[in-house]
PDB file of N, CA and C in Angstrom:
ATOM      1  N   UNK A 250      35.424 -20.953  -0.789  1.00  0.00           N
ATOM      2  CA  UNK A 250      36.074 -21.799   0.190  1.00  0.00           C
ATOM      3  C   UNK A 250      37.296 -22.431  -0.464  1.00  0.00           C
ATOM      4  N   UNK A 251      37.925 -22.701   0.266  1.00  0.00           N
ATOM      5  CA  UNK A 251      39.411 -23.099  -0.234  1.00  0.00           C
ATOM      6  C   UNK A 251      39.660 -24.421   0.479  1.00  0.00           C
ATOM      7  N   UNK A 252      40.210 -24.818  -0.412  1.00  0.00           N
ATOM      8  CA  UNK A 252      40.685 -26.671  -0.469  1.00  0.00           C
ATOM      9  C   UNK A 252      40.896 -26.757   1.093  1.00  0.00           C
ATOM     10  N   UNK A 253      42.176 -25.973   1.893  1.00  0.00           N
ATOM     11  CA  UNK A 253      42.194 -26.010   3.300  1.00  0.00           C
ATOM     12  C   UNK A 253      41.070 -25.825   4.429  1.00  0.00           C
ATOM     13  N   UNK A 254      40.614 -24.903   3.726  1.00  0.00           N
ATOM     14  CA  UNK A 254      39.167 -24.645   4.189  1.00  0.00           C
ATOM     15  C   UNK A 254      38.358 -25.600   4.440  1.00  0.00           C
ATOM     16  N   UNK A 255      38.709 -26.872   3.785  1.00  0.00           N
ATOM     17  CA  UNK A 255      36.797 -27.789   3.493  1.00  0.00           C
ATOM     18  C   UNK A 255      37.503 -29.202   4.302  1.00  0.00           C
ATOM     19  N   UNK A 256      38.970 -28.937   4.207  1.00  0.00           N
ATOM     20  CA  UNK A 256      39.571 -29.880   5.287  1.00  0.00           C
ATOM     21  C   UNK A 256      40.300 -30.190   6.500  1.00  0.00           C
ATOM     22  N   UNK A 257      39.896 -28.623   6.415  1.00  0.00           N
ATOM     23  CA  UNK A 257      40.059 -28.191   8.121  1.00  0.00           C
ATOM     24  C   UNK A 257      39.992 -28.958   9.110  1.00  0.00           C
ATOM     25  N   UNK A 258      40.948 -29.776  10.143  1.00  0.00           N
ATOM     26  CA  UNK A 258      40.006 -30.444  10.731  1.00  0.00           C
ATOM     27  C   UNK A 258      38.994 -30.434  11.730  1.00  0.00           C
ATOM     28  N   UNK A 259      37.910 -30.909  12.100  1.00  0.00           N
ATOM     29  CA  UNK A 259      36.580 -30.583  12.520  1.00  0.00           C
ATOM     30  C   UNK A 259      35.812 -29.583  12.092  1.00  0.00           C
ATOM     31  N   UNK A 260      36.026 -29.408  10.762  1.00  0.00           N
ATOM     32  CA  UNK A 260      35.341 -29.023  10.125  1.00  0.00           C
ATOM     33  C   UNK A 260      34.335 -29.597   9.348  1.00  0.00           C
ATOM     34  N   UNK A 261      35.009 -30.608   8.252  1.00  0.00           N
ATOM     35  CA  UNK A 261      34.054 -31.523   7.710  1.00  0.00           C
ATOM     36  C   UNK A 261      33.137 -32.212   8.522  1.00  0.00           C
ATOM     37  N   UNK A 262      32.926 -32.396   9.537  1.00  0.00           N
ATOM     38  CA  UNK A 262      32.053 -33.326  10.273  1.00  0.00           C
ATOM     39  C   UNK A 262      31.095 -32.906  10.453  1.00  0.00           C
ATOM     40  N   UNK A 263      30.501 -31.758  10.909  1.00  0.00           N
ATOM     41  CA  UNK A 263      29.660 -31.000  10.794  1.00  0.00           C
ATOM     42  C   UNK A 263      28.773 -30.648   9.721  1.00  0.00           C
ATOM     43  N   UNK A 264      28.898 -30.947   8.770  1.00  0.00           N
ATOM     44  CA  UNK A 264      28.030 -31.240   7.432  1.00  0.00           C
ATOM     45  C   UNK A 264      28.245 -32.463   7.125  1.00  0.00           C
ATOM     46  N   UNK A 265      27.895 -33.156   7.197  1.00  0.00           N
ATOM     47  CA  UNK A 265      27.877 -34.623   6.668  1.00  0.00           C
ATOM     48  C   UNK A 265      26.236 -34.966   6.527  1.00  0.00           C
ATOM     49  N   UNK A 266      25.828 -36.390   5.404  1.00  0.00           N
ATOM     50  CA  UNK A 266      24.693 -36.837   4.669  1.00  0.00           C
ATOM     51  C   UNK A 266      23.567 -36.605   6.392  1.00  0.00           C
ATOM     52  N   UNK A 267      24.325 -37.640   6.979  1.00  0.00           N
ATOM     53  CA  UNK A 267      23.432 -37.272   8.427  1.00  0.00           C
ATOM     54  C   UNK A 267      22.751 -36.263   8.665  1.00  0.00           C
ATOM     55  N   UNK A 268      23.793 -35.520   9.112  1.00  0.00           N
ATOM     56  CA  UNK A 268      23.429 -33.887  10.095  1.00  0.00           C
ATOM     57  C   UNK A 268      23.434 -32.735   8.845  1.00  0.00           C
ATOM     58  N   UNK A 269      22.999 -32.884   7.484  1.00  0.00           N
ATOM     59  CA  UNK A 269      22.783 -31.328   6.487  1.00  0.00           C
ATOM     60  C   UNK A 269      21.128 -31.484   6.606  1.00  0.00           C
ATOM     61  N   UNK A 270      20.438 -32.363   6.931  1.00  0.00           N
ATOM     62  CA  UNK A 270      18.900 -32.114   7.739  1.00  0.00           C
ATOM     63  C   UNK A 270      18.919 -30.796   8.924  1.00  0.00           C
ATOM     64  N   UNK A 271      19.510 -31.199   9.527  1.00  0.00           N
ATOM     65  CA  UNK A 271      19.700 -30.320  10.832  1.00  0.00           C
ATOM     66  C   UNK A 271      20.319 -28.938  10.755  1.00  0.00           C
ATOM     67  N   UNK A 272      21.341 -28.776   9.813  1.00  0.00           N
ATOM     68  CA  UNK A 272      22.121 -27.523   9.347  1.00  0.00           C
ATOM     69  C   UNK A 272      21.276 -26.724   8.074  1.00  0.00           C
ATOM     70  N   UNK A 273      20.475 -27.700   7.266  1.00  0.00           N
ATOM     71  CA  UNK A 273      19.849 -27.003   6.177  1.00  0.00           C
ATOM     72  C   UNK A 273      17.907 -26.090   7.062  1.00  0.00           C
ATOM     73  N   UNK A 274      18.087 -26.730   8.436  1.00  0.00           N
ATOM     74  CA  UNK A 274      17.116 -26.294   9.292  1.00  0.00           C
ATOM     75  C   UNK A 274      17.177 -24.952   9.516  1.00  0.00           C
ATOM     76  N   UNK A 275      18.067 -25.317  10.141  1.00  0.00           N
ATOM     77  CA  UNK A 275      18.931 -23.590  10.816  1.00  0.00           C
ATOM     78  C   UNK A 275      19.008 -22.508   9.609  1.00  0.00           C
ATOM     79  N   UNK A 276      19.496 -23.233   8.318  1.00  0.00           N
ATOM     80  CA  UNK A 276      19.138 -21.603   7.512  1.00  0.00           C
ATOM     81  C   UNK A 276      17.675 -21.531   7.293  1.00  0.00           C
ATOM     82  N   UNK A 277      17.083 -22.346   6.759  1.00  0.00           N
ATOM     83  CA  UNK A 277      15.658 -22.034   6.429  1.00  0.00           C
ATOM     84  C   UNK A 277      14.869 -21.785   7.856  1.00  0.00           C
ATOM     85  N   UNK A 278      15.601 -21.888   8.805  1.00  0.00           N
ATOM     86  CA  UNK A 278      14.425 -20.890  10.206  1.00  0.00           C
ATOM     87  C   UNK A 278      15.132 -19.843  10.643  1.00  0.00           C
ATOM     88  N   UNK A 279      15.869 -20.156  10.999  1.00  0.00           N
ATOM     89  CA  UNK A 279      17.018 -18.736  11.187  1.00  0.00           C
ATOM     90  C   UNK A 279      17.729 -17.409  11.082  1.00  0.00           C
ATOM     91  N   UNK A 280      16.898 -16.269  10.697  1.00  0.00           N
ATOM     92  CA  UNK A 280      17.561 -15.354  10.204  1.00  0.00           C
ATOM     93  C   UNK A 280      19.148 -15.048  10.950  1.00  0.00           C
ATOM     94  N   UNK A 281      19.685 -14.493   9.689  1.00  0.00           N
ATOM     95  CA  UNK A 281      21.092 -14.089  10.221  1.00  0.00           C
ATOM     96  C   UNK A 281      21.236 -13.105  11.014  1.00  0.00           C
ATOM     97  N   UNK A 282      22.312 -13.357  12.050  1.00  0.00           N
ATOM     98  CA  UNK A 282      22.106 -11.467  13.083  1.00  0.00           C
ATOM     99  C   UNK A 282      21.054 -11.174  13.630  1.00  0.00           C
ATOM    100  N   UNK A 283      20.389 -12.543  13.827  1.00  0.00           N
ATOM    101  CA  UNK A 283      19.310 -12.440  15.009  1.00  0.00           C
ATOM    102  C   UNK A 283      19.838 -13.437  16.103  1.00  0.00           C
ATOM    103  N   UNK A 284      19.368 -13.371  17.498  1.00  0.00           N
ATOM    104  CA  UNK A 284      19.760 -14.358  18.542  1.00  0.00           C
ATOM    105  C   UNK A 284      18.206 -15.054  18.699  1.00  0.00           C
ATOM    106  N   UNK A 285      18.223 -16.572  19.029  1.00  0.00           N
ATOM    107  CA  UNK A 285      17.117 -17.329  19.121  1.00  0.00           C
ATOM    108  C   UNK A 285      17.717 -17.960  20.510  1.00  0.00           C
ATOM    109  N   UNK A 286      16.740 -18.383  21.128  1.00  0.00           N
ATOM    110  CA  UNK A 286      16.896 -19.762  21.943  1.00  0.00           C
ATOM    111  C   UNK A 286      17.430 -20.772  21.853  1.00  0.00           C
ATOM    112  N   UNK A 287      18.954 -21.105  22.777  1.00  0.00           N
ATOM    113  CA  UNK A 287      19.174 -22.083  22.406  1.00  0.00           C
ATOM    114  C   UNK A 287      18.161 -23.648  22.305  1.00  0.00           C
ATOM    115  N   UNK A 288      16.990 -23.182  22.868  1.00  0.00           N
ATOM    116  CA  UNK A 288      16.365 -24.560  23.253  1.00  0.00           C
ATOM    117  C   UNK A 288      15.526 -24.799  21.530  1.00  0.00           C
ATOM    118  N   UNK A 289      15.555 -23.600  21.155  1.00  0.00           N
ATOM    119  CA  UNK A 289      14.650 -23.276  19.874  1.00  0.00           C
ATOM    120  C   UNK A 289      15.499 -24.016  18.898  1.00  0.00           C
ATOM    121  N   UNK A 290      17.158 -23.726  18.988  1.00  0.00           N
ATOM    122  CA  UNK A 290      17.841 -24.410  17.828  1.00  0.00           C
ATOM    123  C   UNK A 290      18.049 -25.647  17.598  1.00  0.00           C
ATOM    124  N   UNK A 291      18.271 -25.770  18.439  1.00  0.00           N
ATOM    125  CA  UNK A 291      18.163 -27.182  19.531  1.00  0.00           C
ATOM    126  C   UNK A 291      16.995 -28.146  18.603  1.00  0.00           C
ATOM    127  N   UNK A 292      16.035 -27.996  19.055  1.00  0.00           N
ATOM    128  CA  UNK A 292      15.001 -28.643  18.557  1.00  0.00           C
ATOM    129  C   UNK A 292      14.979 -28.595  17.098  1.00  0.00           C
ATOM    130  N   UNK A 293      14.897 -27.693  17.042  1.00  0.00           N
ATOM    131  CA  UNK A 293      15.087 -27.570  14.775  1.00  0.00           C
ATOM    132  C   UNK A 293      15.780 -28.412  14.508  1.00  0.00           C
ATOM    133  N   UNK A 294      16.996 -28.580  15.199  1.00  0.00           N
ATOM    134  CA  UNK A 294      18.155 -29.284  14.317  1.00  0.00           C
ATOM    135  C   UNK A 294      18.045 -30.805  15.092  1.00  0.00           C
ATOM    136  N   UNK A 295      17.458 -30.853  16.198  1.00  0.00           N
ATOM    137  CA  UNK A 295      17.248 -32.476  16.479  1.00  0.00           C
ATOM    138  C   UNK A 295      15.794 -32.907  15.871  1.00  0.00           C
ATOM    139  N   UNK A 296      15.510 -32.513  15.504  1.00  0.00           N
ATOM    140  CA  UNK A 296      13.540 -32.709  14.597  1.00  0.00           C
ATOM    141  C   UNK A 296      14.283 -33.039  13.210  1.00  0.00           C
ATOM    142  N   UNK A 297      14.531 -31.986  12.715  1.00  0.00           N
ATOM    143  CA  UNK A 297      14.990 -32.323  11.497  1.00  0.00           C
ATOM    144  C   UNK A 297      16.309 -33.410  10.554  1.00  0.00           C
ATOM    145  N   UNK A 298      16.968 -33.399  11.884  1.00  0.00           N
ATOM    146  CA  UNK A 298      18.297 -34.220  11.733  1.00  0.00           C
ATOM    147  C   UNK A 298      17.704 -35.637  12.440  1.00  0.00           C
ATOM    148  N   UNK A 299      16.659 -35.570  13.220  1.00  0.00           N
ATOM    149  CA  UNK A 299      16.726 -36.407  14.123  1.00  0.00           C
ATOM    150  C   UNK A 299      18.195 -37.303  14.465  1.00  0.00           C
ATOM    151  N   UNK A 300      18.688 -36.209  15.492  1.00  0.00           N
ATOM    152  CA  UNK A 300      19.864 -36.073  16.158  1.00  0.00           C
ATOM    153  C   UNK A 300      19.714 -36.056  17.606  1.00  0.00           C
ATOM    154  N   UNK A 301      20.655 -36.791  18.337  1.00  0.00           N
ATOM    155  CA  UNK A 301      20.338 -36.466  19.682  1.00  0.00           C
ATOM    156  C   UNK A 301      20.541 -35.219  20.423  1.00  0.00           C
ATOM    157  N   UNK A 302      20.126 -34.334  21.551  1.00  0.00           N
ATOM    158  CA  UNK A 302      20.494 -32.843  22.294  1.00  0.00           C
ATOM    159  C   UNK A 302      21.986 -33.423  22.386  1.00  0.00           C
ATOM    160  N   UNK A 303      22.626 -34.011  22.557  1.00  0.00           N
ATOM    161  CA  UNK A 303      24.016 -34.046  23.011  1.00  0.00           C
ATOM    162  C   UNK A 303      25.081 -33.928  21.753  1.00  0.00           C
ATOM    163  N   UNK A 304      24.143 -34.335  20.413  1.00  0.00           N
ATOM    164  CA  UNK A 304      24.986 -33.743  19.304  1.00  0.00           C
ATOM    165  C   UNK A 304      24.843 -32.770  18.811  1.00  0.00           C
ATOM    166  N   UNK A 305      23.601 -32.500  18.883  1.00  0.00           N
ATOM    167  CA  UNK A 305      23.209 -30.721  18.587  1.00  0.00           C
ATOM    168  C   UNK A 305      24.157 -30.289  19.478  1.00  0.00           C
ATOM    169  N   UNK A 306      24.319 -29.933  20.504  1.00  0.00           N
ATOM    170  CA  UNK A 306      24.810 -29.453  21.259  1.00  0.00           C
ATOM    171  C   UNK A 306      26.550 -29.580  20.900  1.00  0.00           C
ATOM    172  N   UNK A 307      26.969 -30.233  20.767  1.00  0.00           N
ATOM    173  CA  UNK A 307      28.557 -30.675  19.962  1.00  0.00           C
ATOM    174  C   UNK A 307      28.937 -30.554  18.983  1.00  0.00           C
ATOM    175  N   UNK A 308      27.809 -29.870  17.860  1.00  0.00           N
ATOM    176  CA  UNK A 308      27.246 -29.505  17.076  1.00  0.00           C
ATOM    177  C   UNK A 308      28.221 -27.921  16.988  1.00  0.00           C
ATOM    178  N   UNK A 309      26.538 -27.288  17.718  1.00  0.00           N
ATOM    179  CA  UNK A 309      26.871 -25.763  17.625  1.00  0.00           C
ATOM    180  C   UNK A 309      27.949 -25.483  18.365  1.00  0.00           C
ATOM    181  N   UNK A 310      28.542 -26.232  19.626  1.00  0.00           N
ATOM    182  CA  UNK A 310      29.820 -25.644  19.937  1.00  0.00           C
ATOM    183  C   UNK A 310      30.879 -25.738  19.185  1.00  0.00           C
ATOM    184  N   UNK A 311      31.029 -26.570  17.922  1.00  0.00           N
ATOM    185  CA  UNK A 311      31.653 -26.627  17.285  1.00  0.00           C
ATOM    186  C   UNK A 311      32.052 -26.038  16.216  1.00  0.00           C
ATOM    187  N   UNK A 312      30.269 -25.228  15.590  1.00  0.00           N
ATOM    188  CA  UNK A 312      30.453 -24.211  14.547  1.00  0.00           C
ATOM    189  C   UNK A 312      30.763 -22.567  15.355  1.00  0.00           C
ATOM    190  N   UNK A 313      30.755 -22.635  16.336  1.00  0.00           N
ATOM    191  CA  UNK A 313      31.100 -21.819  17.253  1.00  0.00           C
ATOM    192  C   UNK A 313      32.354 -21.335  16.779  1.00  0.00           C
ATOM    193  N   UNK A 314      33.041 -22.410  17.401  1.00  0.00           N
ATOM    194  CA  UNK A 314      34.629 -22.271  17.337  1.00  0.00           C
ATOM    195  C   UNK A 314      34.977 -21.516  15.963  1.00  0.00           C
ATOM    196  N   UNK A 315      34.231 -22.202  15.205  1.00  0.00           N
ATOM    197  CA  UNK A 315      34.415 -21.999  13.951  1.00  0.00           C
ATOM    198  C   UNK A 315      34.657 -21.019  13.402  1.00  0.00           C
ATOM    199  N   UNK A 316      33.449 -20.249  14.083  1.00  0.00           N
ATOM    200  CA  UNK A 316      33.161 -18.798  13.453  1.00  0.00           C
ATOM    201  C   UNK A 316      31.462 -18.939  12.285  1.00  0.00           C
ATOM    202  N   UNK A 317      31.199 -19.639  12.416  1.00  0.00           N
ATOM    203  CA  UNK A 317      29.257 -19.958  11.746  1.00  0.00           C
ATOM    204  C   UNK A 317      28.273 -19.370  12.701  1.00  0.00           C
ATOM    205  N   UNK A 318      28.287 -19.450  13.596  1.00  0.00           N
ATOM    206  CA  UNK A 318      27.597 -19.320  14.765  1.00  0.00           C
ATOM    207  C   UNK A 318      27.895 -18.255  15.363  1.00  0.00           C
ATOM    208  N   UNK A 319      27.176 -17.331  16.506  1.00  0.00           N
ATOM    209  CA  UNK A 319      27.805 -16.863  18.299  1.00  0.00           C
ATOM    210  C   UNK A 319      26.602 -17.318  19.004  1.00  0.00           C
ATOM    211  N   UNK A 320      27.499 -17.944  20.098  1.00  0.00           N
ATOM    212  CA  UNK A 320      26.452 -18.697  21.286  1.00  0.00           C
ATOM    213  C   UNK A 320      26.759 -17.492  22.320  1.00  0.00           C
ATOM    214  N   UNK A 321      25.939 -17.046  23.323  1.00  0.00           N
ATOM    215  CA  UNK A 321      25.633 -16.355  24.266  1.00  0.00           C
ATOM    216  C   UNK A 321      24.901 -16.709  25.467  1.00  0.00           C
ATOM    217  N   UNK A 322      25.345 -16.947  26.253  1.00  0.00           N
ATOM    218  CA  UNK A 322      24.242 -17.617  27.765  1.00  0.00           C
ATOM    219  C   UNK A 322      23.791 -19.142  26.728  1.00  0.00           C
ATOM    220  N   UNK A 323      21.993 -18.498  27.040  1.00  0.00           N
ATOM    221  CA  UNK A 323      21.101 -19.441  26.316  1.00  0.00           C
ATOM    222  C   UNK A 323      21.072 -19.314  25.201  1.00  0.00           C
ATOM    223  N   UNK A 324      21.314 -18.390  24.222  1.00  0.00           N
ATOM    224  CA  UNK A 324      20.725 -17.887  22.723  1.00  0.00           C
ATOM    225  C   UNK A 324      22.624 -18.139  21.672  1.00  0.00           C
ATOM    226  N   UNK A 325      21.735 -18.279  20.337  1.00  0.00           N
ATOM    227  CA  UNK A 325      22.091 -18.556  19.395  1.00  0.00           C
ATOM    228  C   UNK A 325      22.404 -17.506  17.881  1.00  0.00           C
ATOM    229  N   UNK A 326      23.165 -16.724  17.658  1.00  0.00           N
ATOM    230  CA  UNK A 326      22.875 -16.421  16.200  1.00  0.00           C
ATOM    231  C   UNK A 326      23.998 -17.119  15.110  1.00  0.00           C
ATOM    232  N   UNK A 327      23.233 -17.143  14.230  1.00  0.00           N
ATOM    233  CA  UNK A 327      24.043 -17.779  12.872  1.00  0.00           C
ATOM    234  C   UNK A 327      24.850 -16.178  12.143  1.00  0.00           C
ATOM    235  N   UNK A 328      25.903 -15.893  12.252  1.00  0.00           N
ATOM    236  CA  UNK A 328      26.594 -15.167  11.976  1.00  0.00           C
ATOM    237  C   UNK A 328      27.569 -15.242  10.176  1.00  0.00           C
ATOM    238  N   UNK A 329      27.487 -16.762   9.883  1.00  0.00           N
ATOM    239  CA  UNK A 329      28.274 -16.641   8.517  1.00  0.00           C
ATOM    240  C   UNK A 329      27.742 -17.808   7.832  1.00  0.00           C
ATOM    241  N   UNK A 330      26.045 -17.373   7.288  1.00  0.00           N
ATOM    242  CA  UNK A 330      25.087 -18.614   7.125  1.00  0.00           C
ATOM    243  C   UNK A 330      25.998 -19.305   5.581  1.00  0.00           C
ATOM    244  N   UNK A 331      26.843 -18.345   5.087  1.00  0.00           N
ATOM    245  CA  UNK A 331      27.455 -18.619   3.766  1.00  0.00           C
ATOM    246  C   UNK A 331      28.035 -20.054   4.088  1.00  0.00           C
ATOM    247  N   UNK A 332      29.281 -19.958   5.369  1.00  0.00           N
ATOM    248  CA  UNK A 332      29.522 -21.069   5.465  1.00  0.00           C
ATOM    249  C   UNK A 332      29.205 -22.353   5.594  1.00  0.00           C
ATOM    250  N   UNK A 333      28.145 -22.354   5.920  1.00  0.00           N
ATOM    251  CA  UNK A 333      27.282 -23.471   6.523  1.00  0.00           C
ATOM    252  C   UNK A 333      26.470 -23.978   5.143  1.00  0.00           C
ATOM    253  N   UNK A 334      26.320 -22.836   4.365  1.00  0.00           N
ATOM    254  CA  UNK A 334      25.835 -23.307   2.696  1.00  0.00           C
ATOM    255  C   UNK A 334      26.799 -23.794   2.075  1.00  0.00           C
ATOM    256  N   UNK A 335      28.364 -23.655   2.316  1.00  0.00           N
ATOM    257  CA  UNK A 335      28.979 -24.260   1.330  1.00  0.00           C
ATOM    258  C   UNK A 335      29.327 -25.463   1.112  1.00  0.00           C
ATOM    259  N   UNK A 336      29.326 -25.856   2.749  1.00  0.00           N
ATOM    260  CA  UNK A 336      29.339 -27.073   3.240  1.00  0.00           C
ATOM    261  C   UNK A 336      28.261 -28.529   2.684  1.00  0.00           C
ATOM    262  N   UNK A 337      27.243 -27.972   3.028  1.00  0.00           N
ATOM    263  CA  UNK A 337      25.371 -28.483   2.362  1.00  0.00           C
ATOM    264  C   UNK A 337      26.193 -28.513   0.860  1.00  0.00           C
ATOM    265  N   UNK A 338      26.609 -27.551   0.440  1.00  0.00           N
ATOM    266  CA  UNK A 338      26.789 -27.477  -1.035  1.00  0.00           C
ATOM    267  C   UNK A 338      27.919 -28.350  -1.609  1.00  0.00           C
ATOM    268  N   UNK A 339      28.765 -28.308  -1.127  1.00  0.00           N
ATOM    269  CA  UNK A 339      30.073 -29.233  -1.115  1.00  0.00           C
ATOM    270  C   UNK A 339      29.610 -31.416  -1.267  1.00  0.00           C
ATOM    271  N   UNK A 340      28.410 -31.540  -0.285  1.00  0.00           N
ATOM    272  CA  UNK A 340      27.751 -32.440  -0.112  1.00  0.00           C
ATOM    273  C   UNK A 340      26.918 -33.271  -1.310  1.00  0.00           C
ATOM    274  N   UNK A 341      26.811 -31.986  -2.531  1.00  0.00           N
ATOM    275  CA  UNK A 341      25.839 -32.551  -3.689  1.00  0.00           C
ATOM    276  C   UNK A 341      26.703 -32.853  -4.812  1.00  0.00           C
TER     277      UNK A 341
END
């Protein structure tokens, strides 16, 4: 990741002390290049983050954009789990 990279903006927000409960969820349940329920991710990451559905949700549309994620209808896959580790990782 590159310096521009980690200060992208709306990028950093999305990993922060808060919400890497909720993002460190999603890799450890999540396989990559699979599609889940959004209601399934949903919950992982508001259980574990204890986060509200309206930030989960502001959440993944956000790693969306990104390119971490593809959202579809209802379902979810984590497409570039690297990123989402570097972030968690960036954090320690």
């Amino acid at each position: 990741m590159t310096h521009s990279d980690h200060h992208r903006p709306g990028t950093t927000w999305l990993v922060t002390e808060r919400t890497a409960p909720a993002w460190q969820a999603v890799l450890d349940t999540f396989e990559c290049d699979r599609w889940y329920p959004l209601d399934d991710v949903v919950k992982v990451m508001r259980d574990a983050g204890q986060l509200a559905n309206r930030t989960v949700e502001n959440h993944l549309a956000s790693a969306s954009r990104r390119g971490w994620i593809n959202r579809s209808k209802r379902l979810v896959r984590v497409i570039r789990p690297d990123l989402i580790q570097a972030q968690l990782e960036a954090l320690r």
